PDB file of C-alpha atoms and ligand atoms in Angstrom:
ATOM      1  CA  UNK R 139      98.230 171.881 109.503  1.00  0.00           C
ATOM      2  CA  UNK R 140      99.577 171.802 105.959  1.00  0.00           C
ATOM      3  CA  UNK R 141     102.439 174.166 105.212  1.00  0.00           C
ATOM      4  CA  UNK R 142     103.997 175.215 101.921  1.00  0.00           C
ATOM      5  CA  UNK R 143     107.489 173.955 101.144  1.00  0.00           C
ATOM      6  CA  UNK R 144     109.713 175.013  98.256  1.00  0.00           C
ATOM      7  CA  UNK R 145     112.084 172.246  97.112  1.00  0.00           C
ATOM      8  CA  UNK R 146     114.783 173.666  94.836  1.00  0.00           C
ATOM      9  CA  UNK R 147     114.617 170.866  92.254  1.00  0.00           C
ATOM     10  CA  UNK R 148     113.423 167.235  91.994  1.00  0.00           C
ATOM     11  CA  UNK R 149     115.318 165.079  94.532  1.00  0.00           C
ATOM     12  CA  UNK R 150     116.302 161.388  94.318  1.00  0.00           C
ATOM     13  CA  UNK R 151     114.363 158.740  96.228  1.00  0.00           C
ATOM     14  CA  UNK R 152     110.969 158.904  97.881  1.00  0.00           C
ATOM     15  CA  UNK R 153     111.578 161.619 100.498  1.00  0.00           C
ATOM     16  CA  UNK R 154     109.718 164.365  98.634  1.00  0.00           C
ATOM     17  CA  UNK R 155     106.681 162.074  98.219  1.00  0.00           C
ATOM     18  CA  UNK R 156     106.761 161.598 101.999  1.00  0.00           C
ATOM     19  CA  UNK R 157     106.807 165.389 102.447  1.00  0.00           C
ATOM     20  CA  UNK R 158     103.899 165.788  99.980  1.00  0.00           C
ATOM     21  CA  UNK R 159     101.705 163.564 102.161  1.00  0.00           C
ATOM     22  CA  UNK R 160     101.869 166.182 104.937  1.00  0.00           C
ATOM     23  CA  UNK R 161     102.507 169.485 103.184  1.00  0.00           C
ATOM     24  CA  UNK R 162     102.035 171.305  99.892  1.00  0.00           C
ATOM     25  CA  UNK R 163     105.242 171.159  97.898  1.00  0.00           C
ATOM     26  CA  UNK R 164     106.413 173.386  95.051  1.00  0.00           C
ATOM     27  CA  UNK R 165     109.378 172.010  93.130  1.00  0.00           C
ATOM     28  CA  UNK R 166     111.719 174.497  91.456  1.00  0.00           C
ATOM     29  CA  UNK R 167     113.060 174.307  87.954  1.00  0.00           C
ATOM     30  CA  UNK R 168     116.415 172.577  87.711  1.00  0.00           C
ATOM     31  CA  UNK R 169     119.500 174.626  88.441  1.00  0.00           C
ATOM     32  CA  UNK R 170     117.636 177.951  88.790  1.00  0.00           C
ATOM     33  CA  UNK R 171     116.261 176.924  92.200  1.00  0.00           C
ATOM     34  CA  UNK R 172     115.481 180.001  94.281  1.00  0.00           C
ATOM     35  CA  UNK R 173     116.361 182.172  91.295  1.00  0.00           C
ATOM     36  CA  UNK R 174     113.608 180.621  89.179  1.00  0.00           C
ATOM     37  CA  UNK R 175     110.020 181.665  88.503  1.00  0.00           C
ATOM     38  CA  UNK R 176     108.423 179.007  90.724  1.00  0.00           C
ATOM     39  CA  UNK R 177     110.176 180.469  93.748  1.00  0.00           C
ATOM     40  CA  UNK R 178     109.497 184.069  92.718  1.00  0.00           C
ATOM     41  CA  UNK R 179     105.784 183.359  92.275  1.00  0.00           C
ATOM     42  CA  UNK R 180     105.311 181.789  95.725  1.00  0.00           C
ATOM     43  CA  UNK R 181     108.126 183.358  97.788  1.00  0.00           C
ATOM     44  CA  UNK R 182     105.876 185.093 100.299  1.00  0.00           C
ATOM     45  CA  UNK R 183     103.838 181.905 100.883  1.00  0.00           C
ATOM     46  CA  UNK R 184     106.604 179.382 101.663  1.00  0.00           C
ATOM     47  CA  UNK R 185     107.130 178.124 105.224  1.00  0.00           C
ATOM     48  CA  UNK R 186     110.229 176.060 104.398  1.00  0.00           C
ATOM     49  CA  UNK R 187     112.915 175.784 101.731  1.00  0.00           C
ATOM     50  CA  UNK R 188     114.983 172.765 100.724  1.00  0.00           C
ATOM     51  CA  UNK R 189     117.987 174.432  99.098  1.00  0.00           C
ATOM     52  CA  UNK R 190     120.977 173.284  97.093  1.00  0.00           C
ATOM     53  CA  UNK R 191     124.561 174.567  97.310  1.00  0.00           C
ATOM     54  CA  UNK R 192     123.753 176.609  94.200  1.00  0.00           C
ATOM     55  CA  UNK R 193     120.930 178.504  95.962  1.00  0.00           C
ATOM     56  CA  UNK R 194     122.102 181.726  97.600  1.00  0.00           C
ATOM     57  CA  UNK R 195     120.054 182.194 100.773  1.00  0.00           C
ATOM     58  CA  UNK R 196     120.634 185.735 101.969  1.00  0.00           C
ATOM     59  CA  UNK R 197     118.877 188.626 103.705  1.00  0.00           C
ATOM     60  CA  UNK R 198     117.124 189.861 100.572  1.00  0.00           C
ATOM     61  CA  UNK R 199     115.758 186.415  99.776  1.00  0.00           C
ATOM     62  CA  UNK R 200     114.516 185.983 103.339  1.00  0.00           C
ATOM     63  CA  UNK R 201     112.856 189.364 103.120  1.00  0.00           C
ATOM     64  CA  UNK R 202     110.865 188.193 100.106  1.00  0.00           C
ATOM     65  CA  UNK R 203     110.134 184.871 101.804  1.00  0.00           C
ATOM     66  CA  UNK R 204     109.098 186.251 105.175  1.00  0.00           C
ATOM     67  CA  UNK R 205     107.189 183.139 106.372  1.00  0.00           C
ATOM     68  CA  UNK R 206     110.130 180.745 106.040  1.00  0.00           C
ATOM     69  CA  UNK R 207     110.986 178.981 109.306  1.00  0.00           C
ATOM     70  CA  UNK R 208     113.520 176.436 108.078  1.00  0.00           C
ATOM     71  CA  UNK R 209     116.117 176.220 105.309  1.00  0.00           C
ATOM     72  CA  UNK R 210     117.256 172.605 104.878  1.00  0.00           C
ATOM     73  CA  UNK R 211     120.384 172.553 102.738  1.00  0.00           C
ATOM     74  CA  UNK R 212     120.784 169.409 100.619  1.00  0.00           C
ATOM     75  CA  UNK R 213     124.534 169.352 101.359  1.00  0.00           C
ATOM     76  CA  UNK R 214     126.982 169.127 104.201  1.00  0.00           C
ATOM     77  CA  UNK R 215     128.491 172.525 103.313  1.00  0.00           C
ATOM     78  CA  UNK R 216     126.370 175.624 103.861  1.00  0.00           C
ATOM     79  CA  UNK R 217     128.530 178.488 102.620  1.00  0.00           C
ATOM     80  CA  UNK R 218     125.656 179.415 100.283  1.00  0.00           C
ATOM     81  CA  UNK R 219     123.611 180.445 103.318  1.00  0.00           C
ATOM     82  CA  UNK R 220     123.939 183.679 105.283  1.00  0.00           C
ATOM     83  CA  UNK R 221     123.626 182.217 108.777  1.00  0.00           C
ATOM     84  CA  UNK R 222     123.504 185.620 110.459  1.00  0.00           C
ATOM     85  CA  UNK R 223     120.592 186.717 108.260  1.00  0.00           C
ATOM     86  CA  UNK R 224     118.787 183.456 109.090  1.00  0.00           C
ATOM     87  CA  UNK R 225     119.466 183.838 112.807  1.00  0.00           C
ATOM     88  CA  UNK R 226     118.220 187.440 112.741  1.00  0.00           C
ATOM     89  CA  UNK R 227     114.858 186.188 111.435  1.00  0.00           C
ATOM     90  CA  UNK R 228     114.720 183.086 113.635  1.00  0.00           C
ATOM     91  CA  UNK R 229     115.100 180.778 110.617  1.00  0.00           C
ATOM     92  CA  UNK R 230     116.531 177.334 111.437  1.00  0.00           C
ATOM     93  CA  UNK R 231     119.234 176.097 109.045  1.00  0.00           C
ATOM     94  CA  UNK R 232     120.079 172.412 108.671  1.00  0.00           C
ATOM     95  CA  UNK R 233     122.536 170.348 106.614  1.00  0.00           C
ATOM     96  CA  UNK R 234     123.055 166.675 105.719  1.00  0.00           C
ATOM     97  CA  UNK R 235     126.274 165.504 107.411  1.00  0.00           C
ATOM     98  CA  UNK R 236     127.352 161.876 107.751  1.00  0.00           C
ATOM     99  CA  UNK R 237     125.396 160.340 104.881  1.00  0.00           C
ATOM    100  CA  UNK R 238     127.791 161.598 102.179  1.00  0.00           C
ATOM    101  CA  UNK R 239     131.071 161.043 104.017  1.00  0.00           C
ATOM    102  CA  UNK R 240     132.151 157.806 102.351  1.00  0.00           C
ATOM    103  CA  UNK R 241     130.923 158.836  98.886  1.00  0.00           C
ATOM    104  CA  UNK R 242     132.906 162.062  99.006  1.00  0.00           C
ATOM    105  CA  UNK R 243     136.039 160.360 100.292  1.00  0.00           C
ATOM    106  CA  UNK R 244     135.679 157.773  97.502  1.00  0.00           C
ATOM    107  CA  UNK R 245     135.695 160.537  94.908  1.00  0.00           C
ATOM    108  CA  UNK R 246     138.595 162.363  96.575  1.00  0.00           C
ATOM    109  CA  UNK R 247     140.656 159.181  96.578  1.00  0.00           C
ATOM    110  CA  UNK R 248     139.627 158.525  92.988  1.00  0.00           C
ATOM    111  CA  UNK R 249     140.904 161.972  92.012  1.00  0.00           C
ATOM    112  CA  UNK R 250     144.114 161.318  93.939  1.00  0.00           C
ATOM    113  CA  UNK R 251     144.714 158.081  92.048  1.00  0.00           C
ATOM    114  CA  UNK R 252     143.646 159.548  88.709  1.00  0.00           C
ATOM    115  CA  UNK R 253     145.977 162.539  89.076  1.00  0.00           C
ATOM    116  CA  UNK R 254     148.916 160.520  90.387  1.00  0.00           C
ATOM    117  CA  UNK R 255     148.646 157.748  87.811  1.00  0.00           C
ATOM    118  CA  UNK R 256     147.510 159.958  84.925  1.00  0.00           C
ATOM    119  CA  UNK R 257     144.340 157.942  84.349  1.00  0.00           C
ATOM    120  CA  UNK R 258     142.300 160.621  82.559  1.00  0.00           C
ATOM    121  CA  UNK R 259     145.304 161.646  80.466  1.00  0.00           C
ATOM    122  CA  UNK R 260     145.824 158.005  79.474  1.00  0.00           C
ATOM    123  CA  UNK R 261     142.145 157.642  78.609  1.00  0.00           C
ATOM    124  CA  UNK R 262     142.324 160.709  76.333  1.00  0.00           C
ATOM    125  CA  UNK R 263     145.450 159.332  74.702  1.00  0.00           C
ATOM    126  CA  UNK R 264     143.915 155.916  73.983  1.00  0.00           C
ATOM    127  CA  UNK R 265     140.720 157.504  72.592  1.00  0.00           C
ATOM    128  CA  UNK R 266     142.610 159.673  70.139  1.00  0.00           C
ATOM    129  CA  UNK R 267     144.456 156.602  68.824  1.00  0.00           C
ATOM    130  CA  UNK R 268     147.828 157.679  70.225  1.00  0.00           C
ATOM    131  CA  UNK R 269     148.606 154.415  72.105  1.00  0.00           C
ATOM    132  CA  UNK R 270     151.398 153.057  69.949  1.00  0.00           C
ATOM    133  CA  UNK R 271     152.883 150.429  72.256  1.00  0.00           C
ATOM    134  CA  UNK R 272     154.283 149.805  75.750  1.00  0.00           C
ATOM    135  CA  UNK R 273     157.387 151.787  76.705  1.00  0.00           C
ATOM    136  CA  UNK R 274     159.294 151.932  80.028  1.00  0.00           C
ATOM    137  CA  UNK R 275     158.930 155.670  80.451  1.00  0.00           C
ATOM    138  CA  UNK R 276     155.489 156.138  78.963  1.00  0.00           C
ATOM    139  CA  UNK R 277     152.931 158.021  81.145  1.00  0.00           C
ATOM    140  CA  UNK R 278     154.964 157.450  84.276  1.00  0.00           C
ATOM    141  CA  UNK R 279     153.238 158.944  87.308  1.00  0.00           C
ATOM    142  CA  UNK R 280     153.698 159.703  90.986  1.00  0.00           C
ATOM    143  CA  UNK R 281     153.946 156.814  93.486  1.00  0.00           C
ATOM    144  CA  UNK R 282     150.968 156.588  95.833  1.00  0.00           C
ATOM    145  CA  UNK R 283     152.064 153.806  98.224  1.00  0.00           C
ATOM    146  CA  UNK R 284     154.631 155.056 100.731  1.00  0.00           C
ATOM    147  CA  UNK R 285     153.775 158.702  99.949  1.00  0.00           C
ATOM    148  CA  UNK R 286     152.581 161.239 102.510  1.00  0.00           C
ATOM    149  CA  UNK R 287     149.008 162.504 102.362  1.00  0.00           C
ATOM    150  CA  UNK R 288     148.308 165.875 103.969  1.00  0.00           C
ATOM    151  CA  UNK R 289     144.664 166.177 105.010  1.00  0.00           C
ATOM    152  CA  UNK R 290     143.425 169.724 105.544  1.00  0.00           C
ATOM    153  CA  UNK R 291     140.493 169.340 107.937  1.00  0.00           C
ATOM    154  CA  UNK R 292     140.301 165.993 109.727  1.00  0.00           C
ATOM    155  CA  UNK R 293     136.511 166.011 110.112  1.00  0.00           C
ATOM    156  CA  UNK R 294     134.269 163.168 108.970  1.00  0.00           C
ATOM    157  CA  UNK R 295     135.314 163.286 105.313  1.00  0.00           C
ATOM    158  CA  UNK R 296     138.975 163.996 106.102  1.00  0.00           C
ATOM    159  CA  UNK R 297     139.047 160.951 108.378  1.00  0.00           C
ATOM    160  CA  UNK R 298     137.417 158.779 105.697  1.00  0.00           C
ATOM    161  CA  UNK R 299     140.083 159.980 103.256  1.00  0.00           C
ATOM    162  CA  UNK R 300     142.822 159.153 105.787  1.00  0.00           C
ATOM    163  CA  UNK R 301     141.408 155.614 106.198  1.00  0.00           C
ATOM    164  CA  UNK R 302     141.598 155.087 102.446  1.00  0.00           C
ATOM    165  CA  UNK R 303     145.155 156.432 102.397  1.00  0.00           C
ATOM    166  CA  UNK R 304     146.215 154.007 105.128  1.00  0.00           C
ATOM    167  CA  UNK R 305     144.782 151.163 103.060  1.00  0.00           C
ATOM    168  CA  UNK R 306     147.038 152.252 100.225  1.00  0.00           C
ATOM    169  CA  UNK R 307     150.141 152.287 102.432  1.00  0.00           C
ATOM    170  CA  UNK R 308     150.368 156.064 102.740  1.00  0.00           C
ATOM    171  CA  UNK R 309     151.542 158.124 105.699  1.00  0.00           C
ATOM    172  CA  UNK R 310     149.048 160.720 106.940  1.00  0.00           C
ATOM    173  CA  UNK R 311     149.650 164.188 108.353  1.00  0.00           C
ATOM    174  CA  UNK R 312     146.842 166.626 109.003  1.00  0.00           C
ATOM    175  CA  UNK R 313     146.155 170.229 109.885  1.00  0.00           C
ATOM    176  CA  UNK R 314     142.966 171.918 110.936  1.00  0.00           C
ATOM    177  CA  UNK R 315     141.261 174.333 113.239  1.00  0.00           C
ATOM    178  CA  UNK R 316     140.773 171.647 115.857  1.00  0.00           C
ATOM    179  CA  UNK R 317     143.050 168.834 116.864  1.00  0.00           C
ATOM    180  CA  UNK R 318     141.484 165.373 116.585  1.00  0.00           C
ATOM    181  CA  UNK R 319     141.040 163.231 119.680  1.00  0.00           C
ATOM    182  CA  UNK R 320     144.102 161.067 120.480  1.00  0.00           C
ATOM    183  CA  UNK R 321     142.180 157.849 119.718  1.00  0.00           C
ATOM    184  CA  UNK R 322     141.277 159.151 116.254  1.00  0.00           C
ATOM    185  CA  UNK R 323     144.889 160.168 115.577  1.00  0.00           C
ATOM    186  CA  UNK R 324     146.018 156.744 116.756  1.00  0.00           C
ATOM    187  CA  UNK R 325     143.481 154.777 114.716  1.00  0.00           C
ATOM    188  CA  UNK R 326     144.381 156.685 111.565  1.00  0.00           C
ATOM    189  CA  UNK R 327     148.109 156.973 112.305  1.00  0.00           C
ATOM    190  CA  UNK R 328     147.552 160.688 111.584  1.00  0.00           C
ATOM    191  CA  UNK R 329     150.129 163.204 112.790  1.00  0.00           C
ATOM    192  CA  UNK R 330     149.023 166.780 113.505  1.00  0.00           C
ATOM    193  CA  UNK R 331     151.246 169.440 111.938  1.00  0.00           C
ATOM    194  CA  UNK R 332     150.969 173.211 111.394  1.00  0.00           C
ATOM    195  CA  UNK R 333     149.285 174.082 108.090  1.00  0.00           C
ATOM    196  CA  UNK R 334     152.383 175.487 106.376  1.00  0.00           C
ATOM    197  CA  UNK R 335     154.392 172.426 107.386  1.00  0.00           C
ATOM    198  CA  UNK R 336     151.711 170.183 105.880  1.00  0.00           C
ATOM    199  CA  UNK R 337     152.161 171.909 102.528  1.00  0.00           C
ATOM    200  CA  UNK R 338     155.938 171.362 102.790  1.00  0.00           C
ATOM    201  CA  UNK R 339     155.808 167.706 103.858  1.00  0.00           C
ATOM    202  CA  UNK R 340     152.959 166.210 101.855  1.00  0.00           C
ATOM    203  CA  UNK R 341     153.245 164.509  98.486  1.00  0.00           C
ATOM    204  CA  UNK R 342     149.462 164.811  98.199  1.00  0.00           C
ATOM    205  CA  UNK R 343     147.369 167.542  99.816  1.00  0.00           C
ATOM    206  CA  UNK R 344     143.621 166.899 100.025  1.00  0.00           C
ATOM    207  CA  UNK R 345     141.185 169.579 101.184  1.00  0.00           C
ATOM    208  CA  UNK R 346     138.337 168.598 103.505  1.00  0.00           C
ATOM    209  CA  UNK R 347     137.576 171.900 105.211  1.00  0.00           C
ATOM    210  CA  UNK R 348     134.406 174.003 104.957  1.00  0.00           C
ATOM    211  CA  UNK R 349     134.563 177.323 103.089  1.00  0.00           C
ATOM    212  CA  UNK R 350     134.735 180.060 105.728  1.00  0.00           C
ATOM    213  CA  UNK R 351     136.411 183.485 105.820  1.00  0.00           C
ATOM    214  CA  UNK R 352     139.482 181.681 107.271  1.00  0.00           C
ATOM    215  CA  UNK R 353     139.704 179.002 104.574  1.00  0.00           C
ATOM    216  CA  UNK R 354     138.914 181.210 101.552  1.00  0.00           C
ATOM    217  CA  UNK R 355     142.088 181.245  99.464  1.00  0.00           C
ATOM    218  CA  UNK R 356     143.824 178.873 101.935  1.00  0.00           C
ATOM    219  CA  UNK R 357     145.737 177.287  99.044  1.00  0.00           C
ATOM    220  CA  UNK R 358     147.448 180.549  98.190  1.00  0.00           C
ATOM    221  CA  UNK R 359     150.316 181.276  95.830  1.00  0.00           C
ATOM    222  CA  UNK R 360     152.636 181.284  98.865  1.00  0.00           C
ATOM    223  CA  UNK R 361     151.451 177.872 100.104  1.00  0.00           C
ATOM    224  CA  UNK R 362     151.582 176.377  96.620  1.00  0.00           C
ATOM    225  CA  UNK R 363     155.160 177.646  96.472  1.00  0.00           C
ATOM    226  CA  UNK R 364     155.988 175.626  99.602  1.00  0.00           C
ATOM    227  CA  UNK R 365     154.856 172.329  98.072  1.00  0.00           C
ATOM    228  CA  UNK R 366     157.277 169.606  97.005  1.00  0.00           C
ATOM    229  CA  UNK R 367     158.291 169.306  93.378  1.00  0.00           C
ATOM    230  CA  UNK R 368     155.738 167.021  91.719  1.00  0.00           C
ATOM    231  CA  UNK R 369     153.212 167.237  94.584  1.00  0.00           C
ATOM    232  CA  UNK R 370     149.495 166.768  93.905  1.00  0.00           C
ATOM    233  CA  UNK R 371     146.539 168.839  95.134  1.00  0.00           C
ATOM    234  CA  UNK R 372     143.083 167.262  95.491  1.00  0.00           C
ATOM    235  CA  UNK R 373     140.047 169.455  96.119  1.00  0.00           C
ATOM    236  CA  UNK R 374     136.592 168.046  96.831  1.00  0.00           C
ATOM    237  CA  UNK R 375     135.762 170.795  99.363  1.00  0.00           C
ATOM    238  CA  UNK R 376     135.038 174.196  97.815  1.00  0.00           C
ATOM    239  CA  UNK R 377     136.711 175.870  94.848  1.00  0.00           C
ATOM    240  CA  UNK R 378     137.179 179.174  96.639  1.00  0.00           C
ATOM    241  CA  UNK R 379     139.538 177.507  99.144  1.00  0.00           C
ATOM    242  CA  UNK R 380     142.093 177.615  96.315  1.00  0.00           C
ATOM    243  CA  UNK R 381     143.586 180.542  94.393  1.00  0.00           C
ATOM    244  CA  UNK R 382     142.851 178.995  90.996  1.00  0.00           C
ATOM    245  CA  UNK R 383     145.014 181.375  88.970  1.00  0.00           C
ATOM    246  CA  UNK R 384     147.987 180.595  91.228  1.00  0.00           C
ATOM    247  CA  UNK R 385     147.190 176.869  90.991  1.00  0.00           C
ATOM    248  CA  UNK R 386     147.233 176.968  87.188  1.00  0.00           C
ATOM    249  CA  UNK R 387     150.634 178.710  87.312  1.00  0.00           C
ATOM    250  CA  UNK R 388     152.021 176.169  89.799  1.00  0.00           C
ATOM    251  CA  UNK R 389     150.879 173.336  87.533  1.00  0.00           C
ATOM    252  CA  UNK R 390     152.714 174.829  84.580  1.00  0.00           C
ATOM    253  CA  UNK R 391     155.858 176.242  86.189  1.00  0.00           C
ATOM    254  CA  UNK R 392     156.037 173.983  89.265  1.00  0.00           C
ATOM    255  CA  UNK R 393     156.243 172.905  91.915  1.00  0.00           C
ATOM    256  CA  UNK R 394     152.960 171.032  91.418  1.00  0.00           C
ATOM    257  CA  UNK R 395     152.914 167.839  89.382  1.00  0.00           C
ATOM    258  CA  UNK R 396     149.142 167.459  89.086  1.00  0.00           C
ATOM    259  CA  UNK R 397     145.757 168.330  90.574  1.00  0.00           C
ATOM    260  CA  UNK R 398     142.417 166.565  90.961  1.00  0.00           C
ATOM    261  CA  UNK R 399     139.542 169.022  91.232  1.00  0.00           C
ATOM    262  CA  UNK R 400     135.849 168.412  91.830  1.00  0.00           C
ATOM    263  CA  UNK R 401     135.045 172.015  92.735  1.00  0.00           C
ATOM    264  CA  UNK R 402     135.869 175.385  91.198  1.00  0.00           C
ATOM    265  CA  UNK R 403     136.075 178.999  92.295  1.00  0.00           C
ATOM    266  CA  UNK R 404     133.228 180.219  90.106  1.00  0.00           C
ATOM    267  CA  UNK R 405     131.072 177.172  89.337  1.00  0.00           C
ATOM    268  CA  UNK R 406     129.924 176.132  86.850  1.00  0.00           C
ATOM    269  CA  UNK R 407     132.522 178.279  85.051  1.00  0.00           C
ATOM    270  CA  UNK R 408     135.954 176.657  84.973  1.00  0.00           C
ATOM    271  CA  UNK R 409     139.145 178.675  84.692  1.00  0.00           C
ATOM    272  CA  UNK R 410     140.302 178.513  81.063  1.00  0.00           C
ATOM    273  CA  UNK R 411     143.946 178.035  82.011  1.00  0.00           C
ATOM    274  CA  UNK R 412     143.072 174.855  83.943  1.00  0.00           C
ATOM    275  CA  UNK R 413     141.089 173.487  81.002  1.00  0.00           C
ATOM    276  CA  UNK R 414     144.195 173.665  78.845  1.00  0.00           C
ATOM    277  CA  UNK R 415     146.334 171.512  81.167  1.00  0.00           C
ATOM    278  CA  UNK R 416     146.891 167.746  80.769  1.00  0.00           C
ATOM    279  CA  UNK R 417     147.962 167.360  84.413  1.00  0.00           C
ATOM    280  CA  UNK R 418     144.575 168.298  85.882  1.00  0.00           C
ATOM    281  CA  UNK R 419     141.745 165.817  86.367  1.00  0.00           C
ATOM    282  CA  UNK R 420     138.388 167.539  86.732  1.00  0.00           C
ATOM    283  CA  UNK R 421     134.944 166.319  87.751  1.00  0.00           C
ATOM    284  CA  UNK R 422     131.802 168.496  87.881  1.00  0.00           C
ATOM    285  CA  UNK R 423     131.142 168.792  91.665  1.00  0.00           C
ATOM    286  CA  UNK R 424     130.008 165.187  92.099  1.00  0.00           C
ATOM    287  CA  UNK R 425     131.659 164.367  95.447  1.00  0.00           C
ATOM    288  CA  UNK R 426     128.482 163.012  97.040  1.00  0.00           C
ATOM    289  CA  UNK R 427     126.979 161.727  93.797  1.00  0.00           C
ATOM    290  CA  UNK R 428     126.453 158.069  94.552  1.00  0.00           C
ATOM    291  CA  UNK R 429     122.911 156.699  94.627  1.00  0.00           C
ATOM    292  CA  UNK R 430     122.683 155.846  98.301  1.00  0.00           C
ATOM    293  CA  UNK R 431     124.346 159.077  99.465  1.00  0.00           C
ATOM    294  CA  UNK R 432     122.031 161.240  97.391  1.00  0.00           C
ATOM    295  CA  UNK R 433     118.889 159.406  98.539  1.00  0.00           C
ATOM    296  CA  UNK R 434     120.033 159.659 102.147  1.00  0.00           C
ATOM    297  CA  UNK R 435     120.757 163.394 101.703  1.00  0.00           C
ATOM    298  CA  UNK R 436     117.206 163.900 100.446  1.00  0.00           C
ATOM    299  CA  UNK R 437     115.767 161.903 103.359  1.00  0.00           C
ATOM    300  CA  UNK R 438     117.857 163.876 105.870  1.00  0.00           C
ATOM    301  CA  UNK R 439     116.851 167.270 104.437  1.00  0.00           C
ATOM    302  CA  UNK R 440     113.161 166.333 104.303  1.00  0.00           C
ATOM    303  CA  UNK R 441     113.270 164.941 107.882  1.00  0.00           C
ATOM    304  CA  UNK R 442     114.622 168.324 108.989  1.00  0.00           C
ATOM    305  CA  UNK R 443     111.777 170.199 107.315  1.00  0.00           C
ATOM    306  CA  UNK R 444     109.178 167.834 108.801  1.00  0.00           C
ATOM    307  CA  UNK R 445     110.712 168.207 112.266  1.00  0.00           C
ATOM    308  CA  UNK R 446     110.816 172.013 112.256  1.00  0.00           C
ATOM    309  CA  UNK R 447     107.309 172.346 110.805  1.00  0.00           C
ATOM    310  CA  UNK R 448     106.091 169.996 113.564  1.00  0.00           C
ATOM    311  CA  UNK R 449     107.708 172.217 116.190  1.00  0.00           C
ATOM    312  CA  UNK R 450     110.535 169.759 116.892  1.00  0.00           C
ATOM    313  CA  UNK R 451     114.301 170.196 116.957  1.00  0.00           C
ATOM    314  CA  UNK R 452     115.851 168.879 113.726  1.00  0.00           C
ATOM    315  CA  UNK R 453     118.690 166.337 113.890  1.00  0.00           C
ATOM    316  CA  UNK R 454     121.259 168.523 112.121  1.00  0.00           C
ATOM    317  CA  UNK R 455     120.890 172.218 112.887  1.00  0.00           C
ATOM    318  CA  UNK R 456     123.814 174.469 111.934  1.00  0.00           C
ATOM    319  CA  UNK R 457     124.879 177.831 113.253  1.00  0.00           C
ATOM    320  CA  UNK R 458     123.758 177.348 116.858  1.00  0.00           C
TER     321      UNK R 458
HETATM  322  C1  GLV W 628     128.416 169.404  98.506  1.00  0.00           C
HETATM  323  O1  GLV W 628     129.192 170.125  97.993  1.00  0.00           O
HETATM  324  C2  GLV W 628     128.152 169.396  99.896  1.00  0.00           C
HETATM  325  O2  GLV W 628     128.560 170.284 100.645  1.00  0.00           O
HETATM  326  O3  GLV W 628     127.455 168.454 100.335  1.00  0.00           O
END
């Protein structure tokens, strides 16, 4: 039997065409997703939703979309979804883990290098014609090799980040809700430390935790205050894990030397005080944005919808 599926916006690759062969698909308009007219018009008729991180899926939406049986989030994170509201209505929620691990770690390491070695600042300088010759103390940055990376959350992406750090001759400490298996610690040379100690010991802190009530504001004014002089923060997780106002202050008055940010507290709005700073490298939430990761995310999300609509268990359910 054909069902009706709302897909928040056009997706890369051929996965949606595969879905269209079995079901009727309505594709939303760009960034408005479930807030757009296409969703509003058909809400009560949809059996499944493929959502983006920008689509809030909450009790009131599910009330309007009472037939929905599965919400397949095109993302590994699912803080945009009220899991309790979904569970209360028997709605299955799925995500797309694994396929974006390496892409996200690539971007995180890119931000680490760019912040440490002032790559974006140098690019701006060259473009405005201010490169007036080589000098010994010109645009001198923070050493990467031999430095200590603190990974907050040694899950898939945190481990991929740690592997890159080892390749660059860094030491790795980590903190997180769960301790990694001894063989993982050994393979990565990663030492488990309490969270506050990580902020004190690391030259670079990189966030790889989900946004939950426990991690909201995890990089607080107090923790920023514990960081080493000149330390660097990298965030490819979620903006709300960081107190952005406190971060901007720590980048101006110390102790932070720089930050590399792919995510922001109130996306797509970016804190004005960060925009004014030379020692921040910013990208527009593109952690998983490489071609193969994005196509694989689409395939994974669509497979989940097809499985649930066929009465099967999807490969990546979240929330029990
Ligand atoms: C993107 O932010 C994701 O969670 O996949």
